[in-house]
mmCIF file of C-alpha atoms in Angstrom:
data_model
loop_
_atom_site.group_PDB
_atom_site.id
_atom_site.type_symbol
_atom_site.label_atom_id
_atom_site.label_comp_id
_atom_site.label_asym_id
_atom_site.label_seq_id
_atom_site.Cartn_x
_atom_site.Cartn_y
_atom_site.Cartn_z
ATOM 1 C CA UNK A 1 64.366 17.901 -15.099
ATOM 2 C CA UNK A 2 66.436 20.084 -17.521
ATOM 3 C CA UNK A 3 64.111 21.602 -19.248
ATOM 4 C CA UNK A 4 66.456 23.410 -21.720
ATOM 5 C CA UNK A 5 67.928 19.636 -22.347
ATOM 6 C CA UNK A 6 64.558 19.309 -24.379
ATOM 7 C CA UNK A 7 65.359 21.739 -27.120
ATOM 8 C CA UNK A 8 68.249 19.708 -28.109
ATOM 9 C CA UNK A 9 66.537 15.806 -28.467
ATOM 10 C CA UNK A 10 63.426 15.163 -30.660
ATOM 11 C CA UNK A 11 62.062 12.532 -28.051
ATOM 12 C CA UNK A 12 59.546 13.288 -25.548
ATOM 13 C CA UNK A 13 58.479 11.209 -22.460
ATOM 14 C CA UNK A 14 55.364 9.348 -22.055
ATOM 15 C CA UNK A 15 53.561 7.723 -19.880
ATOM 16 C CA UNK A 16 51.390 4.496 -20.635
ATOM 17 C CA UNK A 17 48.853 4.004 -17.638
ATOM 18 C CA UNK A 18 47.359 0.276 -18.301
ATOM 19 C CA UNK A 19 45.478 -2.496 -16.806
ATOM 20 C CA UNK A 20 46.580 -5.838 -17.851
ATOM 21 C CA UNK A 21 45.463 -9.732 -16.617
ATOM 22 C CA UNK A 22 47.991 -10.970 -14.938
ATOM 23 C CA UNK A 23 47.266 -14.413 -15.078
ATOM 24 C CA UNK A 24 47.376 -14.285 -18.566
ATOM 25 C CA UNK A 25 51.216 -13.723 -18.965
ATOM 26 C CA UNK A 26 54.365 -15.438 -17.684
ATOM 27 C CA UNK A 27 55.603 -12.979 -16.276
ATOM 28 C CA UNK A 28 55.746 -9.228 -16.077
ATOM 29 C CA UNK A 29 59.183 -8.125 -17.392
ATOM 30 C CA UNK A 30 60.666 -9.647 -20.956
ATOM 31 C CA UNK A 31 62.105 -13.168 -21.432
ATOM 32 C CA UNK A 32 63.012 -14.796 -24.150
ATOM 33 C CA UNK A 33 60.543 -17.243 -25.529
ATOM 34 C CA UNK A 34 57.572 -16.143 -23.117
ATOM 35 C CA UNK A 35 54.299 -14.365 -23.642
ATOM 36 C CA UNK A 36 54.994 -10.995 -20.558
ATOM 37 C CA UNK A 37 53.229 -7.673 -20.150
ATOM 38 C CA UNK A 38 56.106 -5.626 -21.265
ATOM 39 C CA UNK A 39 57.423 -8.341 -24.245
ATOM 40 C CA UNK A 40 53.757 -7.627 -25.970
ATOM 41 C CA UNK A 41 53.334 -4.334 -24.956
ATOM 42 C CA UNK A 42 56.556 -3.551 -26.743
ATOM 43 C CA UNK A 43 55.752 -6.293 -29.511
ATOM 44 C CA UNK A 44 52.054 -4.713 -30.372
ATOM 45 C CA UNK A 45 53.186 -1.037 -30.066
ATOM 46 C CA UNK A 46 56.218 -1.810 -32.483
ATOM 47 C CA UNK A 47 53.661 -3.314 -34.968
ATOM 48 C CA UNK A 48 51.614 -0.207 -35.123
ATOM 49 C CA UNK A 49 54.297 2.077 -35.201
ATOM 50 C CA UNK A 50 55.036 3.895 -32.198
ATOM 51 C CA UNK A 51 58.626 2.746 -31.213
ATOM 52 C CA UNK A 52 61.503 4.061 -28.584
ATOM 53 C CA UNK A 53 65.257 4.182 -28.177
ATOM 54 C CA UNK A 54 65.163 2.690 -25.132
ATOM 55 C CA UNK A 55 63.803 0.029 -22.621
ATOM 56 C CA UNK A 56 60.600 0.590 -21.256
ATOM 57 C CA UNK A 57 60.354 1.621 -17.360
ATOM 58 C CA UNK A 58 57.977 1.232 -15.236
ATOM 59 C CA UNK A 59 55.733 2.431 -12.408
ATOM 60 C CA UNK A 60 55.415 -0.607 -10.485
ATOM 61 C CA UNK A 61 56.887 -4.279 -10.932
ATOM 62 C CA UNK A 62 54.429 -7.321 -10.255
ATOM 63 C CA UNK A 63 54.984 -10.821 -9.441
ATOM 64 C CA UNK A 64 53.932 -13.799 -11.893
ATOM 65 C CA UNK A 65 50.194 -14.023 -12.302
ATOM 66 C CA UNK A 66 49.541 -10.784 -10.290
ATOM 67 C CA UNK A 67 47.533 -8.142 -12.492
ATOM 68 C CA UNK A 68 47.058 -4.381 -12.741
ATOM 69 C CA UNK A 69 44.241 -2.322 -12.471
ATOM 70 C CA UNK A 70 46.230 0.698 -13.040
ATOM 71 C CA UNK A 71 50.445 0.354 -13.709
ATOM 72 C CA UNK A 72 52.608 2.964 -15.703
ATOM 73 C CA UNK A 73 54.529 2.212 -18.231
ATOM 74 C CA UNK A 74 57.127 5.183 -19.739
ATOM 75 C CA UNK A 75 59.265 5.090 -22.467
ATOM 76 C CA UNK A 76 61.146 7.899 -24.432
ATOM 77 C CA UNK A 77 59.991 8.180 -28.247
ATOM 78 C CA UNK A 78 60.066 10.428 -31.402
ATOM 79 C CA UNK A 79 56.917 9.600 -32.217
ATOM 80 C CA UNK A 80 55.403 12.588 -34.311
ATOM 81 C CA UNK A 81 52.235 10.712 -35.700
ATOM 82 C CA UNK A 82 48.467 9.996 -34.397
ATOM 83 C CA UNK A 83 48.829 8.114 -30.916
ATOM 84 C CA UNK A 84 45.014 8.374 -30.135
ATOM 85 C CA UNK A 85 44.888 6.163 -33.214
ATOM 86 C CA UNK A 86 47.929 3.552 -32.149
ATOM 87 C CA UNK A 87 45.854 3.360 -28.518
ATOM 88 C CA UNK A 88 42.927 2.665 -30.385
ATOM 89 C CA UNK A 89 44.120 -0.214 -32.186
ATOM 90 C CA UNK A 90 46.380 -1.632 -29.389
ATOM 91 C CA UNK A 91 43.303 -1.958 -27.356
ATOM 92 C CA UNK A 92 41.568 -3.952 -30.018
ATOM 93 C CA UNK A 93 44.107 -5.993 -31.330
ATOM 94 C CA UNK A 94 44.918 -6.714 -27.012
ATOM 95 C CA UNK A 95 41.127 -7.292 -26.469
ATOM 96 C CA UNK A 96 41.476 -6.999 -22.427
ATOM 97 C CA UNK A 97 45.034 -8.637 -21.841
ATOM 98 C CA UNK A 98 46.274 -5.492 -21.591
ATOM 99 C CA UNK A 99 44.558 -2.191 -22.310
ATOM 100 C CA UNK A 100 46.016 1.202 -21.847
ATOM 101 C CA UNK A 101 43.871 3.716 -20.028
ATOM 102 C CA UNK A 102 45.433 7.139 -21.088
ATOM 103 C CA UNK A 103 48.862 8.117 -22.214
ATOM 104 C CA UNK A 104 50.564 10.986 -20.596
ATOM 105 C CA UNK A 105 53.268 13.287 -22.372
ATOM 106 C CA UNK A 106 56.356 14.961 -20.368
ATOM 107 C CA UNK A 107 60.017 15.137 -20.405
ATOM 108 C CA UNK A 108 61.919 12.369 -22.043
ATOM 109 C CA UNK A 109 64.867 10.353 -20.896
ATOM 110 C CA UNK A 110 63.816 10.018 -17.042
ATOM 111 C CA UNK A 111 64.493 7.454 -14.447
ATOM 112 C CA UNK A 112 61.301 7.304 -13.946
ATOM 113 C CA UNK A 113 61.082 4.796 -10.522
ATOM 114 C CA UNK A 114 62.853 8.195 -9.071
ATOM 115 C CA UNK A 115 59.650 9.692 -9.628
ATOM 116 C CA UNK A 116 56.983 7.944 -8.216
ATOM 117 C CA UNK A 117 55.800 8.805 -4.505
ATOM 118 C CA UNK A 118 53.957 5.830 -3.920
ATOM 119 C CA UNK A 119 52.105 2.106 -5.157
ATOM 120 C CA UNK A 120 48.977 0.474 -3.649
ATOM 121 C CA UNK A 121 48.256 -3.051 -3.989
ATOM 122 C CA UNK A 122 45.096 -5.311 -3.231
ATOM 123 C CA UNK A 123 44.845 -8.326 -1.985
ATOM 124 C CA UNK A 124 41.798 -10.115 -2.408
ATOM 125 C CA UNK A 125 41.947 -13.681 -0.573
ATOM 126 C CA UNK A 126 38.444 -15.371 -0.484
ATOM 127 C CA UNK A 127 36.818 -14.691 2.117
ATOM 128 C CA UNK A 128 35.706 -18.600 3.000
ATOM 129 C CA UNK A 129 39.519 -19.282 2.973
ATOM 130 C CA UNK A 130 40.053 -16.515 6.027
ATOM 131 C CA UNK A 131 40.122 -18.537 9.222
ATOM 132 C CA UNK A 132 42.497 -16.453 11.693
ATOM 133 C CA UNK A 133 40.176 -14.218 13.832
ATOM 134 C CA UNK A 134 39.762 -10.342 12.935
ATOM 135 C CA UNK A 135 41.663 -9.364 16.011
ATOM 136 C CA UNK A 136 44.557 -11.152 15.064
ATOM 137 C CA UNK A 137 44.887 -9.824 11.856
ATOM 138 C CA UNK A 138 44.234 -6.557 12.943
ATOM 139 C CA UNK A 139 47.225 -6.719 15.665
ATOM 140 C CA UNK A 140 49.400 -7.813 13.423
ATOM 141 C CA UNK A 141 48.696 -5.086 10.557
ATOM 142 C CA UNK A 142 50.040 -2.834 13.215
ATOM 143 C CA UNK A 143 52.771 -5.015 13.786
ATOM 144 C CA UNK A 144 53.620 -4.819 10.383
ATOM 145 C CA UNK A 145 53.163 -1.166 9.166
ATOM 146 C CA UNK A 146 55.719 1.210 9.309
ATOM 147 C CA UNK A 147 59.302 1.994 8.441
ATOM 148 C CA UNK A 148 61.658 -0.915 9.077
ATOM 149 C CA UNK A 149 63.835 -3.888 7.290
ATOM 150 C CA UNK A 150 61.454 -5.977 5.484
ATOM 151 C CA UNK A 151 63.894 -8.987 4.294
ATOM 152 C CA UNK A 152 61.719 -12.131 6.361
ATOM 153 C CA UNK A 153 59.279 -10.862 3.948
ATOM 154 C CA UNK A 154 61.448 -11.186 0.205
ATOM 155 C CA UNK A 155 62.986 -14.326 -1.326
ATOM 156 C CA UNK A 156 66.501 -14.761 -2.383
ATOM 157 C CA UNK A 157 66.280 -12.227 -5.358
ATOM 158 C CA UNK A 158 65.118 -9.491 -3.186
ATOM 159 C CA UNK A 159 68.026 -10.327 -0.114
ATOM 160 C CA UNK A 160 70.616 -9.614 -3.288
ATOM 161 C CA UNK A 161 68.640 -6.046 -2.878
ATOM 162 C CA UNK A 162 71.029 -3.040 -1.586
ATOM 163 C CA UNK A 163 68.273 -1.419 0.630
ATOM 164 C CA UNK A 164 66.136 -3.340 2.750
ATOM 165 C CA UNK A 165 64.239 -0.843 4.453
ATOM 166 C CA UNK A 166 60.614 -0.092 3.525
ATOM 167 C CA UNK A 167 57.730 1.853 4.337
ATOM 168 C CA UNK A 168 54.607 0.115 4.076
ATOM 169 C CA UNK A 169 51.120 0.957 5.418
ATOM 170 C CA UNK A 170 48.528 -2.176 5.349
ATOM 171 C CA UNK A 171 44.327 -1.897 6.100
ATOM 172 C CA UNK A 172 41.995 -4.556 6.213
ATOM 173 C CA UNK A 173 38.666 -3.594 5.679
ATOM 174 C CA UNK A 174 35.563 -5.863 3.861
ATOM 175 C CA UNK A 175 37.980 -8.768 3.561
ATOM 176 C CA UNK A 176 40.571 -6.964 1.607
ATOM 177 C CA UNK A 177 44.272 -6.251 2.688
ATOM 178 C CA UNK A 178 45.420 -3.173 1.105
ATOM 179 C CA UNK A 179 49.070 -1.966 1.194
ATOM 180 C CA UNK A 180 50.244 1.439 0.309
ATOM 181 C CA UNK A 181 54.080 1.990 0.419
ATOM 182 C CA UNK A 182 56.868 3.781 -1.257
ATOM 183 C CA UNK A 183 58.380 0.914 -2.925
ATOM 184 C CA UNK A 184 58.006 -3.009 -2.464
ATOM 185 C CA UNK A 185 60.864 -6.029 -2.290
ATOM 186 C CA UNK A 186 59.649 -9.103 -4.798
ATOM 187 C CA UNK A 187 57.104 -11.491 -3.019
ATOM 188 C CA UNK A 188 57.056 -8.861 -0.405
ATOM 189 C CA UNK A 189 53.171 -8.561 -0.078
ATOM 190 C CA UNK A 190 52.337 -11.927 -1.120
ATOM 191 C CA UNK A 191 54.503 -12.719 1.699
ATOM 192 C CA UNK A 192 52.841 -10.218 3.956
ATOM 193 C CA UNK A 193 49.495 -11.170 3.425
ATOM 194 C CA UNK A 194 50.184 -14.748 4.271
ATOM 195 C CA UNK A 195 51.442 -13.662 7.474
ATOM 196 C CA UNK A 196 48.626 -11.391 8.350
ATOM 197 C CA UNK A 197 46.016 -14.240 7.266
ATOM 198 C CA UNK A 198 48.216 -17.640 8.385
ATOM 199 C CA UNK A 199 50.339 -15.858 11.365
ATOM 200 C CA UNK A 200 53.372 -17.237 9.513
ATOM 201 C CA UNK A 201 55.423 -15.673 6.471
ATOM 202 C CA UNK A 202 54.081 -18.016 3.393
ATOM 203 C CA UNK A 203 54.002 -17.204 -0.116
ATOM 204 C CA UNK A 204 50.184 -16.590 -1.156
ATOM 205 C CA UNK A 205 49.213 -16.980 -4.457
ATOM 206 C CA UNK A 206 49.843 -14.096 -7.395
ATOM 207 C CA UNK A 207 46.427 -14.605 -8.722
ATOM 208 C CA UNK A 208 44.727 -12.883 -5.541
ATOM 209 C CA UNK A 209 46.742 -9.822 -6.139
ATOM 210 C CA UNK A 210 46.328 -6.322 -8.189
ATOM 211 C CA UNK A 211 48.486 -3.451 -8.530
ATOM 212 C CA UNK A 212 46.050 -0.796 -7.501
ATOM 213 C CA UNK A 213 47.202 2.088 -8.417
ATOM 214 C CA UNK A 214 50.575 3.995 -8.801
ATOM 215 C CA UNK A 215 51.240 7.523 -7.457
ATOM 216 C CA UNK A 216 53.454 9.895 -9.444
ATOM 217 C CA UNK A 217 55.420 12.859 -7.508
ATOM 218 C CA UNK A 218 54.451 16.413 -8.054
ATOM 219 C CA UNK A 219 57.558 17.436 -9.442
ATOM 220 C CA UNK A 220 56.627 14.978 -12.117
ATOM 221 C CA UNK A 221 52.821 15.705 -11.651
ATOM 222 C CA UNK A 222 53.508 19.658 -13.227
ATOM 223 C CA UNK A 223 55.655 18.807 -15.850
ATOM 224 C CA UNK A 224 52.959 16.693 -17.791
ATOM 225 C CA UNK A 225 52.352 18.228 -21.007
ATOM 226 C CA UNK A 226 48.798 19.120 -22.531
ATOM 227 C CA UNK A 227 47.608 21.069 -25.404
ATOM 228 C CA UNK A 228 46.925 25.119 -24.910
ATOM 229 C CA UNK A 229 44.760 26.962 -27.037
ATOM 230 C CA UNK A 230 44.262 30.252 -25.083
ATOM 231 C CA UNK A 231 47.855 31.419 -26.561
ATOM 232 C CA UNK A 232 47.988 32.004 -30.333
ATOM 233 C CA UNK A 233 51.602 33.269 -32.123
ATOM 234 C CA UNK A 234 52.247 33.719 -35.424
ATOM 235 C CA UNK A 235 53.826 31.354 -37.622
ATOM 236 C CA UNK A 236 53.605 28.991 -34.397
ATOM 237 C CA UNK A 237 51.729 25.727 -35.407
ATOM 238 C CA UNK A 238 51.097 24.413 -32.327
ATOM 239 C CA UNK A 239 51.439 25.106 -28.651
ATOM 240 C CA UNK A 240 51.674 22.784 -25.792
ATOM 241 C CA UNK A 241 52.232 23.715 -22.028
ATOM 242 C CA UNK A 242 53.204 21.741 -18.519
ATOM 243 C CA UNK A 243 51.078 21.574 -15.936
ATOM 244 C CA UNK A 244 52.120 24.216 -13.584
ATOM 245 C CA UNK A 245 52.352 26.527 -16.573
ATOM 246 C CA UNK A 246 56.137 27.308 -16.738
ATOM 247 C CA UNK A 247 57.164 26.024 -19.820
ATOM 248 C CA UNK A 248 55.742 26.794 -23.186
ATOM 249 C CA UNK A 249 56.452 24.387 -26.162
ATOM 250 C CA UNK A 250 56.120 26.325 -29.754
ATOM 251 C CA UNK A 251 55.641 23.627 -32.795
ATOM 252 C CA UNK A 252 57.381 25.448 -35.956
ATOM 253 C CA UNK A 253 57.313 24.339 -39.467
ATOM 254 C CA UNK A 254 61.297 24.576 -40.397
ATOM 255 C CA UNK A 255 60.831 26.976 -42.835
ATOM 256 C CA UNK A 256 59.282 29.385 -40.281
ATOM 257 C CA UNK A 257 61.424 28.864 -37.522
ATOM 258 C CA UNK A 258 64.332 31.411 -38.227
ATOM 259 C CA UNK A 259 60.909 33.884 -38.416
ATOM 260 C CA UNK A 260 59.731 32.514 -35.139
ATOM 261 C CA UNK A 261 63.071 33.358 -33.649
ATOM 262 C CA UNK A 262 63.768 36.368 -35.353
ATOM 263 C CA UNK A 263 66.971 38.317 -36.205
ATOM 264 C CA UNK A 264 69.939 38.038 -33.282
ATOM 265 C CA UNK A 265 66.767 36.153 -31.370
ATOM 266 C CA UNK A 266 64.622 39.149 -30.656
ATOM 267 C CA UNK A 267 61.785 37.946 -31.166
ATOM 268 C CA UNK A 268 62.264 34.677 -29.333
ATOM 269 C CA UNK A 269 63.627 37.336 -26.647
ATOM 270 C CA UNK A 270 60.504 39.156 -26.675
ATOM 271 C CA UNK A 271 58.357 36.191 -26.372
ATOM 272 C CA UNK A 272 60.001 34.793 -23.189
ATOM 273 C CA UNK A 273 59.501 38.051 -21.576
ATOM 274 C CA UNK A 274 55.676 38.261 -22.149
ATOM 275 C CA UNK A 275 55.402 34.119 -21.765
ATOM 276 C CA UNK A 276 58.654 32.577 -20.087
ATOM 277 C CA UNK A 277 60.492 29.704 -20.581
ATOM 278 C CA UNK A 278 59.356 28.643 -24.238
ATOM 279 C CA UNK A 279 60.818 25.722 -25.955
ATOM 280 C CA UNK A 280 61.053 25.941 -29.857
ATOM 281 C CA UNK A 281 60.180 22.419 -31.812
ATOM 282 C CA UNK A 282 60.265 21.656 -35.606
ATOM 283 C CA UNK A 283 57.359 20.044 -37.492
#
């Protein structure tokens, strides 16, 4: 992340962490003519407002039917007005198909599945359904963890795949399978879990699934961005500041900037030496 590369776009990054009912849509990514998670996410955020250059990427992809107790969703936008207010009104106007949790601001124009360290999924079969005996399943979850080529457990779009090789960890504990891995093939843990339950590889249904969670790497973890107000500069509106505290972002109106910055940039100059790296923004 360039963060120097940020002075010269008006975007910034963000990052949409939502739940969503799975069973509710489709499908997860956007087709033509169907209701999906991203196709109204993108449809009800346009309507209030808050719009982006590009596609929207995201944390973790999920099956048909499967839901999300916690996915991320990031797109890069210039959106300069009140997003507490467009989260506000998405949530209403979604009811509980989708609602977004909190929004998280950092560096635009990322590929962000390079960023994320890990996903967990659930997988909730009912219980009454569960005939294979506990030692079984918990031989095979041994069988089945760990670092190897997963294609027995993908279908033909995932064998088109490039890499095959995953690293998955799976528990079973009060009737629920949970898998924690770096990245997953499609149908790969309703595929798994059939074959941990059944002893053979069968597809089990979407609606027993949930996206846990989704992990994001620390190099992405200190560059989120959050308000500071222990700094005050004048003719500087606003400041903002990552995570780890390396980069400062000064909001200027444009008539104050050149003031801001000072003749030949001294007092930019001056700045960075008491505060460091310190990116200048108009308003």
């Amino acid at each position: 992340m360039d963060f120097r590369g940020v002075e010269k776009t008006d975007k910034w990054g963000y990052i949409f962490t939502v739940f969503y009912n799975g069973e509710k849509f489709h499908s997860f990514d956007e087709m033509a003519g169907k209701i999906t998670v991203k196709g109204e996410f993108r449809r009800v955020m346009n309507e209030l407002g808050f719009t982006w250059a590009k596609g929207i990427q995201q944390g973790g992809r999920t099956d048909a039917k499967v839901s999300a107790e916690r996915n991320m969703l990031y797109v890069s936008s210039n959106f300069d007005g009140d997003l507490k207010d467009i989260i506000f009104k998405f949530n209403e106007k979604m009811k509980e198909l989708i609602f977004i949790r909190k929004v998280q601001k950092t560096f635009p124009n990322l590929s962000f599945p390079d960023y994320i360290e890990k996903r967990e999924y659930l997988y909730r079969y009912p219980k009454k359904r569960i005939k294979r005996p506990l030692e079984e399943i918990q031989k095979t979850l041994e069988e089945i963890s760990g670092t190897y080529d997963v294609s027995r457990f993908t279908d033909k779009k995932g064998l088109e795949l490039k890499e095959h090789e995953r690293s998955v960890t799976v528990t079973f504990e009060k009737n629920i399978l949970r898998f924690i891995g770096n990245s997953f093939m499609p149908k790969q843990v309703r595929n798994m879990a059939g074959y941990i339950l059944t002893g053979e590889v069968e597809t089990f249904p979407g609606k027993y699934l949930t996206l846990e969670n989704v992990y994001l790497k620390e190099e992405l973890c200190r560059k989120i961005i959050s308000p500071c107000s222990d700094i005050s500069v004048e003719g500087v509106e606003k400041i903002e500041r990552t995570e780890d505290k390396e980069i400062l972002i000064f909001y200027v109106k444009k008539e104050k900037k050149g003031e801001v910055i000072g003749r030949n940039a001294s007092n930019i100059k001056t700045l960075r030496k008491e505060f460091g790296n310190i990116v200048i923004r108009e308003i």
